[in-house]
Amino acid sequence: MKKKNLMYILVLVSALLFIGSCSKTDDTALSGDRGESVAWMNFNEGYKKALAEKKPMVIDFYADWCKWCKVMDTETFSDGEVAKKLKNDYVAIRIHTDTQAHERLKFNNHEFSVQEFSSMMGVQGLPTVVFMDRTGKPITQIPGFLKKDVFLPLLNYITEECYNRNVPFESYMKDDKACQKIKSSGTP
């Protein structure tokens, strides 16, 4: 009888943990630790806005069931500095790969399903962040959880367009002036 009760308890705890991990979060805004928040847009609206304002885009591919997507929300996107940088210098776009699966995404005068667009952007797992430049050209995609101390320099690296100056991100991480040094010396 003791063994049977233990089994029921284990099943109950497992079910509660599963239900807790599947709970929905508010996707529209994540408050930063200094009052800033990320105002996520859907792809079609965000893409139009980014092109009109000539801003680069951060596209977050995520799902509610994705544990590391939630960790990225609470540890990276909720950070005040990250939220402020995204708000001031980027258009933040979020694509929910499950609930938005029926939507058609308009990109470069073509329409794609979320699955087609995800595949075209090289998304193979979640979370994945895709960066696009001011003209809507994809720069890179980065799979997996990104800590704030990597994500914030990455935002600066993209904003400064260091990728166009052949400055490796690793060099930029060691010296955040590496991009400016190349620009001022006139060498590519």
XYZ file of C-alpha atoms in Angstrom, residues 1-168:
168
model
C 0.000 0.000 0.000
C 2.867 2.364 0.813
C 4.339 1.826 -2.636
C 0.983 2.593 -4.282
C 0.602 5.874 -2.337
C 4.131 6.891 -3.251
C 3.337 6.246 -6.911
C 0.187 8.428 -6.712
C 2.175 11.237 -5.111
C 4.861 11.040 -7.786
C 2.254 11.140 -10.555
C 0.469 14.084 -8.901
C 3.694 16.068 -8.425
C 4.752 15.332 -12.007
C 1.375 16.483 -13.312
C 1.522 19.698 -11.279
C 5.043 20.440 -12.503
C 3.963 19.819 -16.089
C 0.900 22.066 -15.757
C 3.025 24.781 -14.154
C 5.577 24.659 -16.957
C 2.828 25.019 -19.569
C 1.270 28.145 -18.063
C 0.969 31.071 -20.430
C 2.902 34.291 -20.053
C 2.056 37.740 -21.370
C 3.822 38.022 -24.718
C 3.173 41.676 -25.406
C 5.421 43.262 -22.803
C 8.032 42.113 -20.356
C 8.906 44.652 -17.700
C 12.560 45.310 -17.182
C 14.141 45.749 -13.782
C 14.261 49.525 -14.273
C 10.752 50.089 -15.587
C 11.619 49.447 -19.239
C 9.714 46.807 -21.145
C 10.015 45.026 -24.449
C 7.034 45.850 -26.650
C 6.858 42.783 -28.870
C 5.175 43.156 -32.238
C 3.881 40.518 -34.603
C 6.014 39.937 -37.687
C 3.912 41.714 -40.325
C 3.496 44.915 -38.292
C 7.052 44.880 -36.971
C 8.633 44.256 -40.370
C 6.729 47.211 -41.898
C 7.649 49.454 -38.970
C 11.333 48.485 -39.084
C 11.586 49.219 -42.803
C 9.740 52.544 -42.424
C 11.902 53.651 -39.463
C 15.087 52.085 -40.887
C 15.721 50.116 -37.695
C 17.240 46.659 -37.360
C 15.011 43.836 -36.162
C 15.302 41.252 -33.412
C 12.977 38.334 -34.111
C 12.385 35.960 -31.208
C 11.072 32.529 -32.220
C 9.486 30.879 -29.171
C 6.726 28.657 -27.809
C 4.952 28.484 -24.447
C 6.166 24.925 -23.811
C 9.804 25.935 -24.344
C 11.605 26.057 -20.980
C 14.598 28.044 -22.299
C 12.275 30.550 -23.989
C 10.822 31.306 -20.560
C 14.287 31.550 -19.010
C 15.297 33.984 -21.747
C 12.173 36.050 -20.974
C 12.901 36.252 -17.255
C 16.695 36.557 -17.336
C 17.481 38.375 -20.581
C 14.513 40.203 -22.098
C 13.333 41.382 -18.646
C 16.652 43.081 -17.935
C 16.290 46.876 -17.950
C 19.352 47.544 -20.119
C 18.308 44.953 -22.696
C 14.714 46.224 -22.760
C 15.899 49.827 -23.170
C 18.292 48.921 -26.010
C 15.561 46.983 -27.818
C 13.068 49.811 -27.313
C 15.414 52.556 -28.534
C 17.391 50.910 -31.328
C 15.395 47.948 -32.635
C 11.986 46.723 -33.610
C 11.321 43.696 -31.405
C 9.302 40.992 -33.142
C 8.055 37.783 -31.604
C 6.873 34.749 -33.540
C 4.998 32.143 -31.527
C 5.697 29.000 -33.537
C 2.643 27.133 -32.219
C -0.223 29.602 -31.842
C 0.702 31.683 -34.903
C 1.184 28.630 -37.140
C -1.878 29.572 -39.222
C -0.681 33.136 -39.925
C 0.884 34.222 -43.194
C 4.071 36.259 -42.868
C 4.798 38.853 -45.549
C 8.512 39.042 -46.327
C 10.204 40.449 -49.461
C 6.916 40.609 -51.387
C 6.132 36.942 -50.692
C 3.904 35.214 -48.155
C 5.114 32.357 -45.981
C 3.646 30.165 -43.291
C 5.380 30.399 -39.920
C 6.926 26.993 -40.579
C 8.224 28.037 -44.020
C 9.609 31.314 -42.689
C 11.222 29.610 -39.689
C 12.913 27.131 -41.993
C 14.062 29.889 -44.348
C 15.605 31.739 -41.380
C 17.453 28.610 -40.246
C 15.406 28.053 -37.102
C 15.930 24.462 -35.997
C 15.045 24.725 -32.311
C 13.711 27.121 -29.701
C 14.490 29.688 -28.611
C 16.155 31.177 -31.671
C 16.827 34.868 -32.222
C 17.152 36.177 -35.778
C 18.667 39.573 -36.519
C 17.781 41.578 -39.641
C 19.386 44.820 -40.761
C 17.640 48.121 -41.493
C 16.718 46.929 -45.002
C 15.186 43.647 -43.853
C 18.152 41.512 -44.874
C 18.863 38.645 -42.454
C 22.196 39.066 -40.645
C 22.366 35.976 -38.469
C 20.363 33.556 -36.389
C 21.408 32.399 -32.950
C 19.835 29.308 -31.406
C 19.458 28.696 -27.704
C 19.378 30.701 -24.512
C 21.474 33.881 -24.473
C 22.515 35.454 -21.184
C 22.276 39.213 -20.802
C 26.076 39.573 -20.692
C 26.241 38.108 -24.219
C 22.954 39.422 -25.626
C 23.506 43.094 -24.761
C 26.950 43.272 -26.440
C 25.425 41.420 -29.391
C 22.743 44.113 -29.681
C 25.462 46.784 -29.658
C 27.544 44.838 -32.206
C 24.572 44.675 -34.596
C 23.595 48.324 -34.004
C 27.155 49.457 -34.809
C 27.102 47.210 -37.905
C 30.427 45.646 -36.937
C 29.511 42.580 -38.986
C 29.912 44.791 -42.107
C 33.431 45.763 -41.005
C 34.659 42.180 -40.656
C 35.015 42.496 -36.889
C 34.440 39.060 -35.343
